[in-house]
Every structure is written in C-alpha cells, then in structure tokens.
mmCIF file with all atom_site columns, C-alpha atoms in Angstrom:
data_model
loop_
_atom_site.group_PDB
_atom_site.id
_atom_site.type_symbol
_atom_site.label_atom_id
_atom_site.label_alt_id
_atom_site.label_comp_id
_atom_site.label_asym_id
_atom_site.label_entity_id
_atom_site.label_seq_id
_atom_site.pdbx_PDB_ins_code
_atom_site.Cartn_x
_atom_site.Cartn_y
_atom_site.Cartn_z
_atom_site.occupancy
_atom_site.B_iso_or_equiv
_atom_site.pdbx_formal_charge
_atom_site.auth_seq_id
_atom_site.auth_comp_id
_atom_site.auth_asym_id
_atom_site.auth_atom_id
_atom_site.pdbx_PDB_model_num
ATOM 1   C CA . UNK A 1 1   ? 74.496 119.061 52.462 1.00 0.00 ? 3   UNK A CA 1
ATOM 2   C CA . UNK A 1 2   ? 75.018 120.006 56.115 1.00 0.00 ? 4   UNK A CA 1
ATOM 3   C CA . UNK A 1 3   ? 78.346 120.970 57.648 1.00 0.00 ? 5   UNK A CA 1
ATOM 4   C CA . UNK A 1 4   ? 78.545 121.374 61.407 1.00 0.00 ? 6   UNK A CA 1
ATOM 5   C CA . UNK A 1 5   ? 81.071 124.174 61.999 1.00 0.00 ? 7   UNK A CA 1
ATOM 6   C CA . UNK A 1 6   ? 83.135 123.349 65.097 1.00 0.00 ? 8   UNK A CA 1
ATOM 7   C CA . UNK A 1 7   ? 85.443 126.153 66.315 1.00 0.00 ? 9   UNK A CA 1
ATOM 8   C CA . UNK A 1 8   ? 89.093 125.151 66.124 1.00 0.00 ? 10  UNK A CA 1
ATOM 9   C CA . UNK A 1 9   ? 88.250 121.938 64.283 1.00 0.00 ? 11  UNK A CA 1
ATOM 10  C CA . UNK A 1 10  ? 86.887 122.759 60.815 1.00 0.00 ? 12  UNK A CA 1
ATOM 11  C CA . UNK A 1 11  ? 86.338 126.520 60.703 1.00 0.00 ? 13  UNK A CA 1
ATOM 12  C CA . UNK A 1 12  ? 89.307 127.796 58.702 1.00 0.00 ? 14  UNK A CA 1
ATOM 13  C CA . UNK A 1 13  ? 88.690 129.681 55.475 1.00 0.00 ? 15  UNK A CA 1
ATOM 14  C CA . UNK A 1 14  ? 90.756 127.101 53.582 1.00 0.00 ? 16  UNK A CA 1
ATOM 15  C CA . UNK A 1 15  ? 88.733 124.143 54.822 1.00 0.00 ? 17  UNK A CA 1
ATOM 16  C CA . UNK A 1 16  ? 85.396 125.859 54.248 1.00 0.00 ? 18  UNK A CA 1
ATOM 17  C CA . UNK A 1 17  ? 86.435 126.894 50.728 1.00 0.00 ? 19  UNK A CA 1
ATOM 18  C CA . UNK A 1 18  ? 87.501 123.310 49.979 1.00 0.00 ? 20  UNK A CA 1
ATOM 19  C CA . UNK A 1 19  ? 84.079 122.010 51.029 1.00 0.00 ? 21  UNK A CA 1
ATOM 20  C CA . UNK A 1 20  ? 82.307 124.655 48.941 1.00 0.00 ? 22  UNK A CA 1
ATOM 21  C CA . UNK A 1 21  ? 84.514 123.989 45.895 1.00 0.00 ? 23  UNK A CA 1
ATOM 22  C CA . UNK A 1 22  ? 83.784 120.279 46.095 1.00 0.00 ? 24  UNK A CA 1
ATOM 23  C CA . UNK A 1 23  ? 80.040 120.933 46.245 1.00 0.00 ? 25  UNK A CA 1
ATOM 24  C CA . UNK A 1 24  ? 80.230 123.340 43.286 1.00 0.00 ? 26  UNK A CA 1
ATOM 25  C CA . UNK A 1 25  ? 82.137 120.679 41.309 1.00 0.00 ? 27  UNK A CA 1
ATOM 26  C CA . UNK A 1 26  ? 79.126 118.387 41.732 1.00 0.00 ? 28  UNK A CA 1
ATOM 27  C CA . UNK A 1 27  ? 76.485 121.114 41.243 1.00 0.00 ? 29  UNK A CA 1
ATOM 28  C CA . UNK A 1 28  ? 76.265 124.784 42.235 1.00 0.00 ? 30  UNK A CA 1
ATOM 29  C CA . UNK A 1 29  ? 72.585 124.133 42.994 1.00 0.00 ? 31  UNK A CA 1
ATOM 30  C CA . UNK A 1 30  ? 73.331 121.845 45.959 1.00 0.00 ? 32  UNK A CA 1
ATOM 31  C CA . UNK A 1 31  ? 71.989 123.602 49.068 1.00 0.00 ? 33  UNK A CA 1
ATOM 32  C CA . UNK A 1 32  ? 74.759 123.960 51.658 1.00 0.00 ? 34  UNK A CA 1
ATOM 33  C CA . UNK A 1 33  ? 73.679 124.347 55.255 1.00 0.00 ? 35  UNK A CA 1
ATOM 34  C CA . UNK A 1 34  ? 76.424 125.527 57.608 1.00 0.00 ? 36  UNK A CA 1
ATOM 35  C CA . UNK A 1 35  ? 75.229 124.948 61.119 1.00 0.00 ? 37  UNK A CA 1
ATOM 36  C CA . UNK A 1 36  ? 76.370 126.085 64.553 1.00 0.00 ? 38  UNK A CA 1
ATOM 37  C CA . UNK A 1 37  ? 77.981 123.717 67.013 1.00 0.00 ? 39  UNK A CA 1
ATOM 38  C CA . UNK A 1 38  ? 76.768 123.743 70.621 1.00 0.00 ? 40  UNK A CA 1
ATOM 39  C CA . UNK A 1 39  ? 79.043 122.245 73.320 1.00 0.00 ? 41  UNK A CA 1
ATOM 40  C CA . UNK A 1 40  ? 76.704 119.581 74.653 1.00 0.00 ? 42  UNK A CA 1
ATOM 41  C CA . UNK A 1 41  ? 76.838 115.991 75.857 1.00 0.00 ? 43  UNK A CA 1
ATOM 42  C CA . UNK A 1 42  ? 80.390 114.614 75.477 1.00 0.00 ? 44  UNK A CA 1
ATOM 43  C CA . UNK A 1 43  ? 82.032 117.334 73.395 1.00 0.00 ? 45  UNK A CA 1
ATOM 44  C CA . UNK A 1 44  ? 82.147 120.226 75.821 1.00 0.00 ? 46  UNK A CA 1
ATOM 45  C CA . UNK A 1 45  ? 85.745 121.306 75.262 1.00 0.00 ? 47  UNK A CA 1
ATOM 46  C CA . UNK A 1 46  ? 84.923 123.599 72.308 1.00 0.00 ? 48  UNK A CA 1
ATOM 47  C CA . UNK A 1 47  ? 83.157 126.945 72.206 1.00 0.00 ? 49  UNK A CA 1
ATOM 48  C CA . UNK A 1 48  ? 79.796 127.424 70.523 1.00 0.00 ? 50  UNK A CA 1
ATOM 49  C CA . UNK A 1 49  ? 80.003 128.536 66.903 1.00 0.00 ? 51  UNK A CA 1
ATOM 50  C CA . UNK A 1 50  ? 79.377 132.277 66.645 1.00 0.00 ? 52  UNK A CA 1
ATOM 51  C CA . UNK A 1 51  ? 76.983 133.942 64.233 1.00 0.00 ? 53  UNK A CA 1
ATOM 52  C CA . UNK A 1 52  ? 79.975 135.776 62.740 1.00 0.00 ? 54  UNK A CA 1
ATOM 53  C CA . UNK A 1 53  ? 81.679 132.473 61.939 1.00 0.00 ? 55  UNK A CA 1
ATOM 54  C CA . UNK A 1 54  ? 78.518 131.065 60.352 1.00 0.00 ? 56  UNK A CA 1
ATOM 55  C CA . UNK A 1 55  ? 78.049 134.164 58.210 1.00 0.00 ? 57  UNK A CA 1
ATOM 56  C CA . UNK A 1 56  ? 81.712 133.968 57.140 1.00 0.00 ? 58  UNK A CA 1
ATOM 57  C CA . UNK A 1 57  ? 81.291 130.299 56.169 1.00 0.00 ? 59  UNK A CA 1
ATOM 58  C CA . UNK A 1 58  ? 78.134 131.101 54.211 1.00 0.00 ? 60  UNK A CA 1
ATOM 59  C CA . UNK A 1 59  ? 79.814 134.035 52.444 1.00 0.00 ? 61  UNK A CA 1
ATOM 60  C CA . UNK A 1 60  ? 82.729 131.788 51.463 1.00 0.00 ? 62  UNK A CA 1
ATOM 61  C CA . UNK A 1 61  ? 80.266 129.291 49.979 1.00 0.00 ? 63  UNK A CA 1
ATOM 62  C CA . UNK A 1 62  ? 78.556 131.987 47.935 1.00 0.00 ? 64  UNK A CA 1
ATOM 63  C CA . UNK A 1 63  ? 81.962 133.318 46.888 1.00 0.00 ? 65  UNK A CA 1
ATOM 64  C CA . UNK A 1 64  ? 82.913 129.882 45.567 1.00 0.00 ? 66  UNK A CA 1
ATOM 65  C CA . UNK A 1 65  ? 79.771 129.743 43.433 1.00 0.00 ? 67  UNK A CA 1
ATOM 66  C CA . UNK A 1 66  ? 77.133 127.948 45.501 1.00 0.00 ? 68  UNK A CA 1
ATOM 67  C CA . UNK A 1 67  ? 73.688 129.385 44.753 1.00 0.00 ? 69  UNK A CA 1
ATOM 68  C CA . UNK A 1 68  ? 71.830 128.252 47.871 1.00 0.00 ? 70  UNK A CA 1
ATOM 69  C CA . UNK A 1 69  ? 73.733 128.662 51.137 1.00 0.00 ? 71  UNK A CA 1
ATOM 70  C CA . UNK A 1 70  ? 72.038 128.683 54.525 1.00 0.00 ? 72  UNK A CA 1
ATOM 71  C CA . UNK A 1 71  ? 73.299 129.242 58.070 1.00 0.00 ? 73  UNK A CA 1
ATOM 72  C CA . UNK A 1 72  ? 71.468 127.590 60.914 1.00 0.00 ? 74  UNK A CA 1
ATOM 73  C CA . UNK A 1 73  ? 71.161 126.758 64.590 1.00 0.00 ? 75  UNK A CA 1
ATOM 74  C CA . UNK A 1 74  ? 71.237 130.460 65.515 1.00 0.00 ? 76  UNK A CA 1
ATOM 75  C CA . UNK A 1 75  ? 67.768 131.727 64.517 1.00 0.00 ? 77  UNK A CA 1
ATOM 76  C CA . UNK A 1 76  ? 67.537 135.427 63.786 1.00 0.00 ? 78  UNK A CA 1
ATOM 77  C CA . UNK A 1 77  ? 71.305 135.948 64.045 1.00 0.00 ? 79  UNK A CA 1
ATOM 78  C CA . UNK A 1 78  ? 72.639 135.057 60.601 1.00 0.00 ? 80  UNK A CA 1
ATOM 79  C CA . UNK A 1 79  ? 71.071 137.753 58.438 1.00 0.00 ? 81  UNK A CA 1
ATOM 80  C CA . UNK A 1 80  ? 70.045 136.798 54.916 1.00 0.00 ? 82  UNK A CA 1
ATOM 81  C CA . UNK A 1 81  ? 71.425 133.272 55.231 1.00 0.00 ? 83  UNK A CA 1
ATOM 82  C CA . UNK A 1 82  ? 68.141 131.995 56.673 1.00 0.00 ? 84  UNK A CA 1
ATOM 83  C CA . UNK A 1 83  ? 66.329 132.975 53.469 1.00 0.00 ? 85  UNK A CA 1
ATOM 84  C CA . UNK A 1 84  ? 66.099 131.729 49.896 1.00 0.00 ? 86  UNK A CA 1
ATOM 85  C CA . UNK A 1 85  ? 66.863 134.315 47.227 1.00 0.00 ? 87  UNK A CA 1
ATOM 86  C CA . UNK A 1 86  ? 66.837 134.032 43.458 1.00 0.00 ? 88  UNK A CA 1
ATOM 87  C CA . UNK A 1 87  ? 70.406 133.433 42.236 1.00 0.00 ? 89  UNK A CA 1
ATOM 88  C CA . UNK A 1 88  ? 69.638 135.401 39.053 1.00 0.00 ? 90  UNK A CA 1
ATOM 89  C CA . UNK A 1 89  ? 68.043 138.621 40.326 1.00 0.00 ? 91  UNK A CA 1
ATOM 90  C CA . UNK A 1 90  ? 68.529 138.242 44.147 1.00 0.00 ? 92  UNK A CA 1
ATOM 91  C CA . UNK A 1 91  ? 64.791 138.725 44.824 1.00 0.00 ? 93  UNK A CA 1
ATOM 92  C CA . UNK A 1 92  ? 63.722 137.390 48.222 1.00 0.00 ? 94  UNK A CA 1
ATOM 93  C CA . UNK A 1 93  ? 61.714 134.212 47.595 1.00 0.00 ? 95  UNK A CA 1
ATOM 94  C CA . UNK A 1 94  ? 61.357 132.547 50.994 1.00 0.00 ? 96  UNK A CA 1
ATOM 95  C CA . UNK A 1 95  ? 61.884 134.518 54.196 1.00 0.00 ? 97  UNK A CA 1
ATOM 96  C CA . UNK A 1 96  ? 62.555 132.541 57.382 1.00 0.00 ? 98  UNK A CA 1
ATOM 97  C CA . UNK A 1 97  ? 63.497 132.940 61.014 1.00 0.00 ? 99  UNK A CA 1
ATOM 98  C CA . UNK A 1 98  ? 64.711 129.590 62.262 1.00 0.00 ? 100 UNK A CA 1
ATOM 99  C CA . UNK A 1 99  ? 62.202 126.988 61.085 1.00 0.00 ? 101 UNK A CA 1
ATOM 100 C CA . UNK A 1 100 ? 59.378 129.505 60.714 1.00 0.00 ? 102 UNK A CA 1
ATOM 101 C CA . UNK A 1 101 ? 58.498 130.653 57.197 1.00 0.00 ? 103 UNK A CA 1
ATOM 102 C CA . UNK A 1 102 ? 57.451 134.300 57.266 1.00 0.00 ? 104 UNK A CA 1
ATOM 103 C CA . UNK A 1 103 ? 56.883 134.710 53.532 1.00 0.00 ? 105 UNK A CA 1
ATOM 104 C CA . UNK A 1 104 ? 56.936 132.357 50.541 1.00 0.00 ? 106 UNK A CA 1
ATOM 105 C CA . UNK A 1 105 ? 56.441 133.654 47.016 1.00 0.00 ? 107 UNK A CA 1
ATOM 106 C CA . UNK A 1 106 ? 58.139 130.649 45.405 1.00 0.00 ? 108 UNK A CA 1
ATOM 107 C CA . UNK A 1 107 ? 55.791 127.761 46.196 1.00 0.00 ? 109 UNK A CA 1
ATOM 108 C CA . UNK A 1 108 ? 52.688 129.459 44.736 1.00 0.00 ? 110 UNK A CA 1
ATOM 109 C CA . UNK A 1 109 ? 54.795 130.276 41.656 1.00 0.00 ? 111 UNK A CA 1
ATOM 110 C CA . UNK A 1 110 ? 55.691 126.556 41.337 1.00 0.00 ? 112 UNK A CA 1
ATOM 111 C CA . UNK A 1 111 ? 59.439 127.051 41.525 1.00 0.00 ? 113 UNK A CA 1
ATOM 112 C CA . UNK A 1 112 ? 59.751 130.074 39.256 1.00 0.00 ? 114 UNK A CA 1
ATOM 113 C CA . UNK A 1 113 ? 61.030 133.426 40.498 1.00 0.00 ? 115 UNK A CA 1
ATOM 114 C CA . UNK A 1 114 ? 58.127 135.854 40.112 1.00 0.00 ? 116 UNK A CA 1
ATOM 115 C CA . UNK A 1 115 ? 60.565 138.742 39.557 1.00 0.00 ? 117 UNK A CA 1
ATOM 116 C CA . UNK A 1 116 ? 62.706 137.410 36.707 1.00 0.00 ? 118 UNK A CA 1
ATOM 117 C CA . UNK A 1 117 ? 61.260 134.027 35.697 1.00 0.00 ? 119 UNK A CA 1
ATOM 118 C CA . UNK A 1 118 ? 64.331 131.995 36.663 1.00 0.00 ? 120 UNK A CA 1
ATOM 119 C CA . UNK A 1 119 ? 63.573 128.366 37.482 1.00 0.00 ? 121 UNK A CA 1
ATOM 120 C CA . UNK A 1 120 ? 64.544 127.503 41.061 1.00 0.00 ? 122 UNK A CA 1
ATOM 121 C CA . UNK A 1 121 ? 65.446 123.840 41.615 1.00 0.00 ? 123 UNK A CA 1
ATOM 122 C CA . UNK A 1 122 ? 63.443 121.996 44.257 1.00 0.00 ? 124 UNK A CA 1
ATOM 123 C CA . UNK A 1 123 ? 60.117 120.317 44.931 1.00 0.00 ? 125 UNK A CA 1
ATOM 124 C CA . UNK A 1 124 ? 57.286 122.826 44.636 1.00 0.00 ? 126 UNK A CA 1
#
C-alpha cells in the first residue's frame, strides 16, 4: 500500500493513524509505503514533503502495529525506514538506500530471519 503524503492535505497524525489502523485491521503484515510529495506539473501550490514528516508518518504506522513500514522518495534521508527489519527480533534483513540494495540476508535464507528464525512474509 502506498500513501503519498501531501503537506496540508493528508499529513495530520489523526489521518495517518486512521490509514495505519485500517491496514492493521486487514493485516499487520501489509507493507505500507509512505512517500514524499514533490510539487511538480499541475500541483505546485504545496510544499515538498519533508523527511521529518515521512519519518513521523512511518513511526505512527509502526506505533499502530504495522510490521513493515517504509518511507520513500527521499533516498538516504529517512533513516531505518528504507530497510526491512525482522518484526520479532529487529535484526536488519535488507538494507537499502533508495532503490539500491546494499545488503540482503533474507533472500538467501528463503524468507526466514537468520537471527531468530521468524518467517517473513513475501516472495523469496
């Protein structure tokens, strides 16, 4: 699931929590990608989404119980929210910067965390 975060349009804590709660009600394993808005083409009356706002949105998603939350469109500026970590032991499984994978210990392990043995949903 991807949510484009547009400043002044859908970036309140309440709205972001509502989205996260809905996703959790379907499955806490749904990956939620919060992505930065850039004022291009015909919608130029809004500011670009900041890295701080994206991190806040991602933290709200984790706080509501989502296990896989990612922040995007600002490579290298959103901290751990570019990576995949084990929801059981928090071990780093896939490290990314933007679309570049720097390290992947999950795919060779066929979807099992090598640190704790937790099964990670996905196609491996």
